[in-house]
Tab-separated table of C-alpha atoms in Angstrom:
chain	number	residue	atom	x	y	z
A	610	UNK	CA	-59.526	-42.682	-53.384
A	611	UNK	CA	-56.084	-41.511	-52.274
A	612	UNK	CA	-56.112	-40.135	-48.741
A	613	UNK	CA	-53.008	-37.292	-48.702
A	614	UNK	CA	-52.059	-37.372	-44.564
A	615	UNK	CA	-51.937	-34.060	-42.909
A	616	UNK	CA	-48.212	-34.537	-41.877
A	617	UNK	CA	-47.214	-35.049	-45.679
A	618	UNK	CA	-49.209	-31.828	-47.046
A	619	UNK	CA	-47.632	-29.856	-43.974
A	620	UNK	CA	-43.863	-31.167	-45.054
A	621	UNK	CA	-44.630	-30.056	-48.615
A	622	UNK	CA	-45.841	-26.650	-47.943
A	623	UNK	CA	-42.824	-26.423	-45.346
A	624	UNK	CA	-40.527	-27.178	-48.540
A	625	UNK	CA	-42.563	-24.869	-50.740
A	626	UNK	CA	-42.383	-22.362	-49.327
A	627	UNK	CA	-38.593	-21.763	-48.323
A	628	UNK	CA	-38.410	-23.327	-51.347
A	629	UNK	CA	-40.021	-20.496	-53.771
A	630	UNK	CA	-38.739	-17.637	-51.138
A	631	UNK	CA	-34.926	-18.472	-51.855
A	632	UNK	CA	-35.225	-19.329	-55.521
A	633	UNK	CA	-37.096	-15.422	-55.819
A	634	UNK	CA	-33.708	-14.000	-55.192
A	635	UNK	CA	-32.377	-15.741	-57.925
A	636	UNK	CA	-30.127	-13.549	-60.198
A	637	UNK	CA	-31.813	-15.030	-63.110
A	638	UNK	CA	-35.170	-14.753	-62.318
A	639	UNK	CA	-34.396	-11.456	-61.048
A	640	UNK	CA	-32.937	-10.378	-64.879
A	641	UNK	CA	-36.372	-11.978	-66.379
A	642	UNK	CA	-38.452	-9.725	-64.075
A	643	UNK	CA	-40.393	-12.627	-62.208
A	644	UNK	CA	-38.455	-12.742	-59.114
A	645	UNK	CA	-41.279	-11.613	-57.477
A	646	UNK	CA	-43.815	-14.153	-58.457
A	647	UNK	CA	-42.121	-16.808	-56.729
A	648	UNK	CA	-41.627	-14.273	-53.846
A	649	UNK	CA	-45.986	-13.544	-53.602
A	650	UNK	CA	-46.035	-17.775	-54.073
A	651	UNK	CA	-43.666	-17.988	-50.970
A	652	UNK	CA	-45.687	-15.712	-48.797
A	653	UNK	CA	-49.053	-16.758	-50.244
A	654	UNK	CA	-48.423	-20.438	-48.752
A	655	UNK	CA	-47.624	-18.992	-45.837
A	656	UNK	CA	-50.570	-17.225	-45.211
A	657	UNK	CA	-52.826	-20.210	-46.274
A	658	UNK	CA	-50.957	-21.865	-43.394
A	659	UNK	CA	-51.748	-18.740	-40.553
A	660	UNK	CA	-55.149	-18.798	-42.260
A	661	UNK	CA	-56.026	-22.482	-41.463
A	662	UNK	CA	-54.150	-22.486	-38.081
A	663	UNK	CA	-55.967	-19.404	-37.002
A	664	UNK	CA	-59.937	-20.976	-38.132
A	665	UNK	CA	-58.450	-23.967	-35.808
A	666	UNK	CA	-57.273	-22.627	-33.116
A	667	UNK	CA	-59.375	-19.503	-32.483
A	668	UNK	CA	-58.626	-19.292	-28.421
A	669	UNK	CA	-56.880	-16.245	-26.223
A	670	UNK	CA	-53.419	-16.505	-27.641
A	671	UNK	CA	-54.718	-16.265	-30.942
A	672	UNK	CA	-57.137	-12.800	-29.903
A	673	UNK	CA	-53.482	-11.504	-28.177
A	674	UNK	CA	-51.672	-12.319	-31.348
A	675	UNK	CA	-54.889	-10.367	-33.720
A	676	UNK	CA	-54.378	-7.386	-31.429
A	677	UNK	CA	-50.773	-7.220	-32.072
A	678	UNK	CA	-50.764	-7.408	-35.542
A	679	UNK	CA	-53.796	-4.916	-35.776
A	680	UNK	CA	-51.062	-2.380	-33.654
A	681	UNK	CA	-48.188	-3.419	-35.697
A	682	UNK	CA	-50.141	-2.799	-38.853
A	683	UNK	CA	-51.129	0.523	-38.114
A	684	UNK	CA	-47.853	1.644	-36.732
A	685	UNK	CA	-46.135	0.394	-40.169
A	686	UNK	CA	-47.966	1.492	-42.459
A	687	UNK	CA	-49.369	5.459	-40.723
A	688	UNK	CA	-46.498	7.133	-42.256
A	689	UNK	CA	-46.208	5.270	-45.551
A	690	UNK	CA	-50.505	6.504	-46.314
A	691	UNK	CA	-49.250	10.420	-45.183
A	692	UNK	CA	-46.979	10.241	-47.637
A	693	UNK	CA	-48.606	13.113	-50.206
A	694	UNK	CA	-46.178	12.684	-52.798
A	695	UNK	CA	-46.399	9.041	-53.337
A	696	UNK	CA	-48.025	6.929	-56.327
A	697	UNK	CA	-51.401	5.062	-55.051
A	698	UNK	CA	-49.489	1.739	-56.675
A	699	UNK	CA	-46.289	2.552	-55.143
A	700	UNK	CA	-48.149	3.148	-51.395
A	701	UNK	CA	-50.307	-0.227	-51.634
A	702	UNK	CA	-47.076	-2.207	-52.727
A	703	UNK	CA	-45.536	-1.069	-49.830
A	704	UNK	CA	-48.337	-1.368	-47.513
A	705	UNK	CA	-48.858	-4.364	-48.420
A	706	UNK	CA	-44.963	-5.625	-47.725
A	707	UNK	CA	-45.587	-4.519	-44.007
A	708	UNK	CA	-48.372	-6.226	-43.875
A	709	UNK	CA	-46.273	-9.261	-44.619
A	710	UNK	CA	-43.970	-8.457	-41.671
A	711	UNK	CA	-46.748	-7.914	-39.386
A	712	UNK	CA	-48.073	-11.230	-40.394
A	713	UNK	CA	-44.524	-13.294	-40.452
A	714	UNK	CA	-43.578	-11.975	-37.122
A	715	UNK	CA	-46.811	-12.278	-35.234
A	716	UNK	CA	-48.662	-15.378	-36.552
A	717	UNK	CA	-45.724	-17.810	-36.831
A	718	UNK	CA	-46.704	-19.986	-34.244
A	719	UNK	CA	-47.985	-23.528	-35.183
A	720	UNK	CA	-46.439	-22.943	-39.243
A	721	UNK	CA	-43.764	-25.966	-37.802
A	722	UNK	CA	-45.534	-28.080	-35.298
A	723	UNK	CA	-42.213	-30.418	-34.490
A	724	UNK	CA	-38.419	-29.545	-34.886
A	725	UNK	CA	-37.790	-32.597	-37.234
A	726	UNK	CA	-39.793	-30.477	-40.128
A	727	UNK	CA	-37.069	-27.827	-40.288
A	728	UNK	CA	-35.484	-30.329	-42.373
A	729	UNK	CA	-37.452	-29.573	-45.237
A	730	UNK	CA	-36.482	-26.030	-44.584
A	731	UNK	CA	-32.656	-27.021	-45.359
A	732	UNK	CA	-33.679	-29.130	-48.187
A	733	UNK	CA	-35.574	-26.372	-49.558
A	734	UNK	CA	-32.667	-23.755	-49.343
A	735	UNK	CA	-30.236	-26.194	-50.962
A	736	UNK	CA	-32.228	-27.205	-53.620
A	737	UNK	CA	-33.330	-23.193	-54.876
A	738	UNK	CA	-29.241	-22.578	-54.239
A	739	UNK	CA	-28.664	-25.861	-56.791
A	740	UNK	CA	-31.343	-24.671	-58.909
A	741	UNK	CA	-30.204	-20.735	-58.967
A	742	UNK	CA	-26.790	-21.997	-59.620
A	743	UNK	CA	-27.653	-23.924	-62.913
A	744	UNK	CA	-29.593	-21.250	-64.263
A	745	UNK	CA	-26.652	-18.674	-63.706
A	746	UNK	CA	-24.409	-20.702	-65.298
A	747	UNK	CA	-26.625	-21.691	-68.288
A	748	UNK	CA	-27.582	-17.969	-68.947
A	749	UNK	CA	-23.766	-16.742	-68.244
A	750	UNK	CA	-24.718	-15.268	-65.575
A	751	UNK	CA	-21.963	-14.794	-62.598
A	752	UNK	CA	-22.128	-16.816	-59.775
A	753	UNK	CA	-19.374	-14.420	-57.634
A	754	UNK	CA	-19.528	-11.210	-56.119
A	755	UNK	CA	-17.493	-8.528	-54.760
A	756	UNK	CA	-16.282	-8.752	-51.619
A	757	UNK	CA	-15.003	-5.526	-50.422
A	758	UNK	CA	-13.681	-6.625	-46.998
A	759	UNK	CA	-13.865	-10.677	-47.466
A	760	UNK	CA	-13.343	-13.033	-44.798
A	761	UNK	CA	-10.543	-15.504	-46.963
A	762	UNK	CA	-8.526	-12.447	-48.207
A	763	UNK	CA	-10.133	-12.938	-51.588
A	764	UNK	CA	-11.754	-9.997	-53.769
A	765	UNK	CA	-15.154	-12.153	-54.329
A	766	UNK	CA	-17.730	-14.391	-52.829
A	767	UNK	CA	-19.961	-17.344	-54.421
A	768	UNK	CA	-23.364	-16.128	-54.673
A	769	UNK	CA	-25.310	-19.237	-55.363
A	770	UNK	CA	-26.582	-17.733	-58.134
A	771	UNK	CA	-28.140	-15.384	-55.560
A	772	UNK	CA	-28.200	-11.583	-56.427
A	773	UNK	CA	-25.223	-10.943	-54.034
A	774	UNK	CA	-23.034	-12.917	-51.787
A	775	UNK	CA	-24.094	-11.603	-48.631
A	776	UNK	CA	-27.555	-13.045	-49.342
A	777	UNK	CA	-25.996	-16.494	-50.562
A	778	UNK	CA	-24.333	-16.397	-47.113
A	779	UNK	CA	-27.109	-15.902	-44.845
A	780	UNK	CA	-29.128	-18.038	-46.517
A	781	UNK	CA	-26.725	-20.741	-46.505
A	782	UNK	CA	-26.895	-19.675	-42.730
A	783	UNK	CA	-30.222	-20.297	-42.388
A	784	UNK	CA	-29.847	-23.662	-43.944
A	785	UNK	CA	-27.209	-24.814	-41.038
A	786	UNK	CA	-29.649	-23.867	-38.337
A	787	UNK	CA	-32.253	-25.709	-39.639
A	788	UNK	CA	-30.178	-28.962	-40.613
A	789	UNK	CA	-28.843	-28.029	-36.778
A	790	UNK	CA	-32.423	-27.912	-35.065
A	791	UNK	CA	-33.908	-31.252	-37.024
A	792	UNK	CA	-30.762	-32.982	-36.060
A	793	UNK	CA	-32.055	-35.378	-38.890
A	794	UNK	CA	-28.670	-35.491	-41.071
A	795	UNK	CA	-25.464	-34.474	-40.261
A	796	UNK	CA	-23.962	-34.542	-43.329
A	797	UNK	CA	-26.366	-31.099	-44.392
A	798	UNK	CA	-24.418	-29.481	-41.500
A	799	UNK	CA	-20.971	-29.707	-43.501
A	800	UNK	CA	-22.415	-29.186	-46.630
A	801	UNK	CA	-23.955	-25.831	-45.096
A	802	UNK	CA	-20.161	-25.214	-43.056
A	803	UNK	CA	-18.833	-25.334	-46.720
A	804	UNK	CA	-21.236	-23.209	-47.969
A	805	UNK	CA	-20.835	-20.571	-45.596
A	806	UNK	CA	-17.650	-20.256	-46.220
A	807	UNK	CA	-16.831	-19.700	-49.594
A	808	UNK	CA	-19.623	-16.975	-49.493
A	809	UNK	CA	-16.668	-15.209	-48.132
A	810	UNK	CA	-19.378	-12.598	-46.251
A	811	UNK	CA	-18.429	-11.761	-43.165
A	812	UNK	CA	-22.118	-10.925	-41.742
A	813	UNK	CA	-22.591	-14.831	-42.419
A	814	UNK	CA	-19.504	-15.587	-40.305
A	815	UNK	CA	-20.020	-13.692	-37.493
A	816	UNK	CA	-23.629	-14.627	-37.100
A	817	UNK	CA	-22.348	-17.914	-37.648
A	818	UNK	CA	-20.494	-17.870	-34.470
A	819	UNK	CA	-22.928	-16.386	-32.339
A	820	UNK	CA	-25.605	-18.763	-33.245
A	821	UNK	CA	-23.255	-21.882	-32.056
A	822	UNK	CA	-21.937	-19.930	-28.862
A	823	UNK	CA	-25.284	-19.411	-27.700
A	824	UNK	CA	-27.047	-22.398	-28.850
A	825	UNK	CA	-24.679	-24.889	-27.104
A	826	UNK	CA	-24.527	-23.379	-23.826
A	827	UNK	CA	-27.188	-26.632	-22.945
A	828	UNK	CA	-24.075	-28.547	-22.860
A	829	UNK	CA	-22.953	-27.472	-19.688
A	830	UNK	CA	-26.069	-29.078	-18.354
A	831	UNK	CA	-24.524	-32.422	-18.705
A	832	UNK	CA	-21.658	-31.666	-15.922
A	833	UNK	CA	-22.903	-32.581	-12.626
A	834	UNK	CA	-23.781	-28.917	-10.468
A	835	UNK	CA	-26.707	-27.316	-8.542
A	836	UNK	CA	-29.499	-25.392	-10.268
A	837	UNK	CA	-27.508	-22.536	-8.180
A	838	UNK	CA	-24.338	-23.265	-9.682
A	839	UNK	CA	-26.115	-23.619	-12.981
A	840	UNK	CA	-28.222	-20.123	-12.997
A	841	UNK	CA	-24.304	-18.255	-12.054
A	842	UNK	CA	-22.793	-20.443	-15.139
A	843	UNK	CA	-25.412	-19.253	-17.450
A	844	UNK	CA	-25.444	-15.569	-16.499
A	845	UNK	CA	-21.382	-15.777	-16.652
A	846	UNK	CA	-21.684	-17.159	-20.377
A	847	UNK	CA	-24.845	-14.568	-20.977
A	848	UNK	CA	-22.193	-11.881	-20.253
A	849	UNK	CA	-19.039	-13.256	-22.207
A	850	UNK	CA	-20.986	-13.473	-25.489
A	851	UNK	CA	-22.695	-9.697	-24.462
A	852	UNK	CA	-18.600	-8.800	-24.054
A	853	UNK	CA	-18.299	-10.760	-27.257
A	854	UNK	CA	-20.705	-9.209	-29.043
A	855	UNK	CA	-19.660	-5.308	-28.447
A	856	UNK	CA	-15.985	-5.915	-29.243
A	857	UNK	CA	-17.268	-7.534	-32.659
A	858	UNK	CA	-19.497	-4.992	-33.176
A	859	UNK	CA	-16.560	-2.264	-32.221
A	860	UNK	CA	-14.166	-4.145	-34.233
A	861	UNK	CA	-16.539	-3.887	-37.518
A	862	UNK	CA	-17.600	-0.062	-36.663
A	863	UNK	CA	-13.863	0.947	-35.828
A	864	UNK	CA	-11.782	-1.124	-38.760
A	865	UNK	CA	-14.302	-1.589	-41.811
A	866	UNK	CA	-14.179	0.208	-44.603
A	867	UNK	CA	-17.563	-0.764	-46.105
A	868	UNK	CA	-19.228	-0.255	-42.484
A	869	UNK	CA	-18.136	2.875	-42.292
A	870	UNK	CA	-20.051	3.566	-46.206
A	871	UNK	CA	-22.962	2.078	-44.177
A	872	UNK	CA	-23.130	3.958	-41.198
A	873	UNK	CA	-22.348	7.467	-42.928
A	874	UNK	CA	-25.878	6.629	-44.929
A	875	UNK	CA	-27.210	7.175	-41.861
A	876	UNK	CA	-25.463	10.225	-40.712
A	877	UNK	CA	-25.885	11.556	-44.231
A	878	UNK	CA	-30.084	10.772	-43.590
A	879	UNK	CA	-29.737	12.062	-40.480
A	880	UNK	CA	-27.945	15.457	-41.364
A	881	UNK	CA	-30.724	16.331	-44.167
A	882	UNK	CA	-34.045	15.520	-42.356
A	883	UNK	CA	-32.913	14.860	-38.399
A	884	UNK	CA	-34.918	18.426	-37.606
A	885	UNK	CA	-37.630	17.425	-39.722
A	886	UNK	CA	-40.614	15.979	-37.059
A	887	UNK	CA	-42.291	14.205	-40.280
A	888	UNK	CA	-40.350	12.911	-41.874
A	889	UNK	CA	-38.220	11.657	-38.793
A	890	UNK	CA	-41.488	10.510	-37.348
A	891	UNK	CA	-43.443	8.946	-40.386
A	892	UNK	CA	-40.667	8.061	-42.458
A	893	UNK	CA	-39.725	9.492	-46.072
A	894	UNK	CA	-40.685	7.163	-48.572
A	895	UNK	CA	-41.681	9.973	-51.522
A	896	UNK	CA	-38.231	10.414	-51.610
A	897	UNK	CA	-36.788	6.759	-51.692
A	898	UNK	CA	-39.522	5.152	-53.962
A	899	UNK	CA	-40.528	8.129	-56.248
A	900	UNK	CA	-40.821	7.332	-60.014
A	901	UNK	CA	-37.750	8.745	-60.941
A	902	UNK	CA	-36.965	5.319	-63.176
A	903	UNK	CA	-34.364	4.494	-60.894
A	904	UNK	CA	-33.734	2.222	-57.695
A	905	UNK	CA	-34.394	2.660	-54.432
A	906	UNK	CA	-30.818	2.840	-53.438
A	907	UNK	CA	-29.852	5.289	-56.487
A	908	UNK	CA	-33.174	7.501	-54.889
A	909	UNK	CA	-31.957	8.295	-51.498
A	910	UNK	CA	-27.725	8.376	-52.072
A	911	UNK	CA	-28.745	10.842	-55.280
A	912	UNK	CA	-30.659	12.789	-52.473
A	913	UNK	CA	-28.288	12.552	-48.933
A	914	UNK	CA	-24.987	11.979	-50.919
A	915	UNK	CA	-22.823	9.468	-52.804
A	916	UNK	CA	-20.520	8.820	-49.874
A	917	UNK	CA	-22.571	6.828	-47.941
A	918	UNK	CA	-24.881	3.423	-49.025
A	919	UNK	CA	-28.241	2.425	-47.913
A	920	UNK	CA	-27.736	-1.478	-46.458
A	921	UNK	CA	-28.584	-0.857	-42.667
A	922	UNK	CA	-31.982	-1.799	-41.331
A	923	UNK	CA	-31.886	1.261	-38.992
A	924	UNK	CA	-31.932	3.718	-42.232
A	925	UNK	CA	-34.648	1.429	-44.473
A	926	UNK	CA	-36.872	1.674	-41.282
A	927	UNK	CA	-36.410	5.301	-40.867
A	928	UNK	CA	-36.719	5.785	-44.480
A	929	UNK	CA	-39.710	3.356	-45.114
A	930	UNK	CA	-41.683	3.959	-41.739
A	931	UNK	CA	-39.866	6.785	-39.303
A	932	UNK	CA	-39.824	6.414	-35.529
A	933	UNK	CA	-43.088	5.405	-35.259
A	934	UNK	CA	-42.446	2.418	-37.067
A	935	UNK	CA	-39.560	1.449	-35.597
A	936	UNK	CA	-41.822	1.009	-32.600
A	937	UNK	CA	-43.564	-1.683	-34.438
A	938	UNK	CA	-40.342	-3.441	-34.698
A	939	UNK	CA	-39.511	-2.972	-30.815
A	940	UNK	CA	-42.819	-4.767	-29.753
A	941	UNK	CA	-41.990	-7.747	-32.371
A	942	UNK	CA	-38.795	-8.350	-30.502
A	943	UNK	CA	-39.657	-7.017	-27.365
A	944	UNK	CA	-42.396	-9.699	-27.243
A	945	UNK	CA	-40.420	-12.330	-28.663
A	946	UNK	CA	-37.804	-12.337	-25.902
A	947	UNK	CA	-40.495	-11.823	-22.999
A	948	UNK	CA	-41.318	-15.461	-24.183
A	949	UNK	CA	-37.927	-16.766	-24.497
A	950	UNK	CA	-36.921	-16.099	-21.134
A	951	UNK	CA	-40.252	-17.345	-20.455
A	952	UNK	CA	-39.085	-20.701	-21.022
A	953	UNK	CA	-37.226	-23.303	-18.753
A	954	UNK	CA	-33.657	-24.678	-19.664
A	955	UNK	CA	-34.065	-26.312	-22.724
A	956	UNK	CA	-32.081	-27.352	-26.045
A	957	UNK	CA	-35.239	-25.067	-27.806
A	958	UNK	CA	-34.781	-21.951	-25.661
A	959	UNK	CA	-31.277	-21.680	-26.648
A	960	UNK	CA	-32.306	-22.702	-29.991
A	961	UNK	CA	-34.271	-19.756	-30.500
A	962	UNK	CA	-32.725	-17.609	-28.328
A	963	UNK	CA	-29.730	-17.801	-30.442
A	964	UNK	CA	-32.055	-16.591	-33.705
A	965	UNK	CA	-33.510	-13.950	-31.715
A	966	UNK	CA	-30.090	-12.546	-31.110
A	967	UNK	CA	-28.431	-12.949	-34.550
A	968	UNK	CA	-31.449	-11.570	-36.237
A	969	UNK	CA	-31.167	-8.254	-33.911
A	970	UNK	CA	-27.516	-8.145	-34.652
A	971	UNK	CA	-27.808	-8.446	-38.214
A	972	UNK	CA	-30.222	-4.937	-38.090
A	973	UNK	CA	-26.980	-3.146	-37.283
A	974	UNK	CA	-24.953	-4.387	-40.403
A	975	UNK	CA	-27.962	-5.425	-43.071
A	976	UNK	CA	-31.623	-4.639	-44.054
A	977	UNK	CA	-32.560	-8.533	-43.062
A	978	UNK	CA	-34.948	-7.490	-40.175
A	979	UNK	CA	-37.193	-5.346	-42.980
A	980	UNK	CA	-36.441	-7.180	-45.697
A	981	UNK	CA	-38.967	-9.476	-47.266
A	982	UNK	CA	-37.232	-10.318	-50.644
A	983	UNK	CA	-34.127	-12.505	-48.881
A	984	UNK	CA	-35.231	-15.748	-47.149
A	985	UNK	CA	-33.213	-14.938	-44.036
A	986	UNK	CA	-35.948	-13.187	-42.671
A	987	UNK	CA	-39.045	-15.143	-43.034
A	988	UNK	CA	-37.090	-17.543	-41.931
A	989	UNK	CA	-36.326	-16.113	-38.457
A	990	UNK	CA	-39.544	-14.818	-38.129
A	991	UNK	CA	-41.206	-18.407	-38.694
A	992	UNK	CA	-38.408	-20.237	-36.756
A	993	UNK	CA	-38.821	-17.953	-33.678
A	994	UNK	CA	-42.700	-18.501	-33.493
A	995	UNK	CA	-42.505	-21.726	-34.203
A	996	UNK	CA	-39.858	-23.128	-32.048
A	997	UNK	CA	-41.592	-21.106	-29.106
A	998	UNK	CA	-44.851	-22.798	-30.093
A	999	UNK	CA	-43.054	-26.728	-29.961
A	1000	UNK	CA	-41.649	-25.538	-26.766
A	1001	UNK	CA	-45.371	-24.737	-24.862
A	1002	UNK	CA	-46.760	-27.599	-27.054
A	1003	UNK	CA	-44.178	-30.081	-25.003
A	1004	UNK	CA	-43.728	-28.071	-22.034
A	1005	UNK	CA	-45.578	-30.354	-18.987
A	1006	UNK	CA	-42.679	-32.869	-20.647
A	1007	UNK	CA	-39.960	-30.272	-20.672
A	1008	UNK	CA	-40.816	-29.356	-17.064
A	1009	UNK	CA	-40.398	-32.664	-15.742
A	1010	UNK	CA	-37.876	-33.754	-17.392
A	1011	UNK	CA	-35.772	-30.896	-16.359
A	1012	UNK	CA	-37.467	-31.225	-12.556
A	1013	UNK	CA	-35.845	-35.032	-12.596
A	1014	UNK	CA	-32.305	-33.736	-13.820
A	1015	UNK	CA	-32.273	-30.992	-10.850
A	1016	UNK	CA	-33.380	-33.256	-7.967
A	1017	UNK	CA	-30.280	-35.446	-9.578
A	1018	UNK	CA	-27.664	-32.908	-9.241
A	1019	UNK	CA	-28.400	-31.371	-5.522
């Protein structure tokens, strides 16, 4: 009888998963209407995983995790059941979606076990973007998108055979870090560099450049200092990219065109139901996902005006789940980052530390954080958990290690 090893069954439902969640944004699937079977696959392993991790390792991190999830689940989803004027289907669809949040964000520790298995993550992503991009091509479909403000002065981006190239780009994005965190083959790291470029989005680029100012400040551990000297260096580079960060941000607010669409979505929300306590509290999803036989974008600008677009995380969250859940999302990352800076000095803490941050950022230019459908965000989710789980998993290691390199440089 054939004896399948743990390790190999935990690589393959690694792959699988990433695998399935990438290829469900396919443009071609999404034109034959089963996009979201591969989607439900992709999550389904996933919670097979939590489910056997959890019946294993029922201790008091796992109760504190339960409890979480329990608050986060009830904070998402309160508004969306008050909704009166809201299909039963409709309501259980989206309920169940926040579920999937609540369960991405809170249970992902122990889905990776080791950093060398975010490899099959990168395989994964390439192989759907191969895959996507055959099928476009054999079907006619086009594998470019408009790019309004493009990063290489050009009017269009390659999608991957993606639905848009803002997805293609971030995913490709996703693909570097992990190819970056296995540090198993260097040559996925140019093939992702290439790839993130000609998406010509520049979400991709700029979270690009974040994640490698952040995630190689470990370098500076190599030059010979005090753990005083050290702690000052850090909190000096913690500030530049902080400085970094709001002239980027100021820069995109102040001089983008297709920003500025963004952010008047918002104002245009804001101005119809700001003085209205519930919707602003509970969200107004019988207005963005009534039957009306059209999309959920074509819903809300039809309502709050053509002049403004619907891709900000701030304005699906208010829509979807009002204040109250935007809560929800303020414990996931409040909770996440009361960990990170948990951790000792480590290649992992800046790892993650550098997800944490570019995931946040990206809430303020795209609907990543609360969006389920792009692979970006299970993948930050998972990779956060995760890499914080490796960390305590190897800590009495980490510790000394990082004990011996102190007592070195006093």
């Amino acid at each position: 009888m054939m004896v399948i090893k743990r390790k190999t069954v935990d690589n393959v439902s690694i792959f699988l998963m990433f695998f399935f969640l990438t290829l469900g944004n396919s443009q071609f699937f999404v034109e034959l209407g089963s996009n979201n079977l591969l989607i439900y696959l992709g999550y389904s392993i996933i919670l097979l995983k939590v489910l056997y991790i959890l019946k294993n390792n029922i201790n008091f991190a796992s109760v504190k995790r339960i409890i979480i999830f329990s608050v986060l689940a009830v904070l998402f989803n309160v508004g969306i059941i008050l909704q009166k004027n809201l299909l039963t289907s409709t309501k259980l669809n989206l309920i169940f979606s926040m579920l999937l949040i609540a369960l991405i964000a809170v249970f992902s520790e122990g889905i990776l076990n080791d950093t060398k298995q975010f490899v099959f993550i990168s395989y994964a992503i390439l192989w759907a973007c191969m895959i996507a991009t055959l099928l476009a091509l054999v079907k006619g479909i086009s594998i470019t998108s408009l790019a309004v403000e493009g990063g290489l002065g050009s009017n269009y981006g390659f999608t991957g055979g993606l639905q848009h190239k803002n997805y293609f780009g971030v995913a490709a994005l996703a693909g570097y870090i992990s190819a970056y965190i296995s540090d198993k083959n260097r040559n996925l790291l140019w093939i992702y560099v290439i790839l993130i470029v000609v998406s010509n989005a520049r979400t991709a680029y700029i979270l690009f450049l974040i994640f490698l100012m952040i995630s190689n400040v470990t370098k500076i551990t190599k030059i010979r200092m005090t753990k005083l000297q050290l702690r000052l260096i850090i909190i000096a580079i913690s500030i530049l990219v902080m400085v970094s960060l709001f002239v980027i941000y100021k820069k995109i607010t102040s001089g983008s065109e297709s920003y500025q669409y963004r952010y008047q979505g918002l104002i245009n929300y804001l101005n119809m139901y700001g003085k209205d306590k519930f919707y602003m509290l509970f969200g107004n999803a019988e207005m963005a996902f009534r039957n009306s036989g059209q999309s959920y974008t074509y819903n809300i600008r039809s309502v709050t005006g053509w002049d403004g677009t619907t891709e900000l995380a701030l304005l699906s969250i208010l829509v979807k789940n009002g204040l109250i859940g935007m809560m929800g999302y303020i414990i996931i990352f409040t909770y996440r980052l009361i960990q990170i800076l948990s951790m000792n000095f480590s290649q992992i803490k800046y790892n993650v530390l550098a997800i944490w941050v570019i995931f946040l950022t990206s809430g303020f230019v795209e609907t990543y954080v609360a969006n389920i459908n792009l692979v970006f965000s299970p993948f930050c989710y998972i990779a956060i958990g995760s890499l914080y789980s490796i960390y305590m998993k190897n800590k009495p290691n980490a510790e000394m290690q990082l004990e011996i390199k102190e007592n070195r440089y006093r």
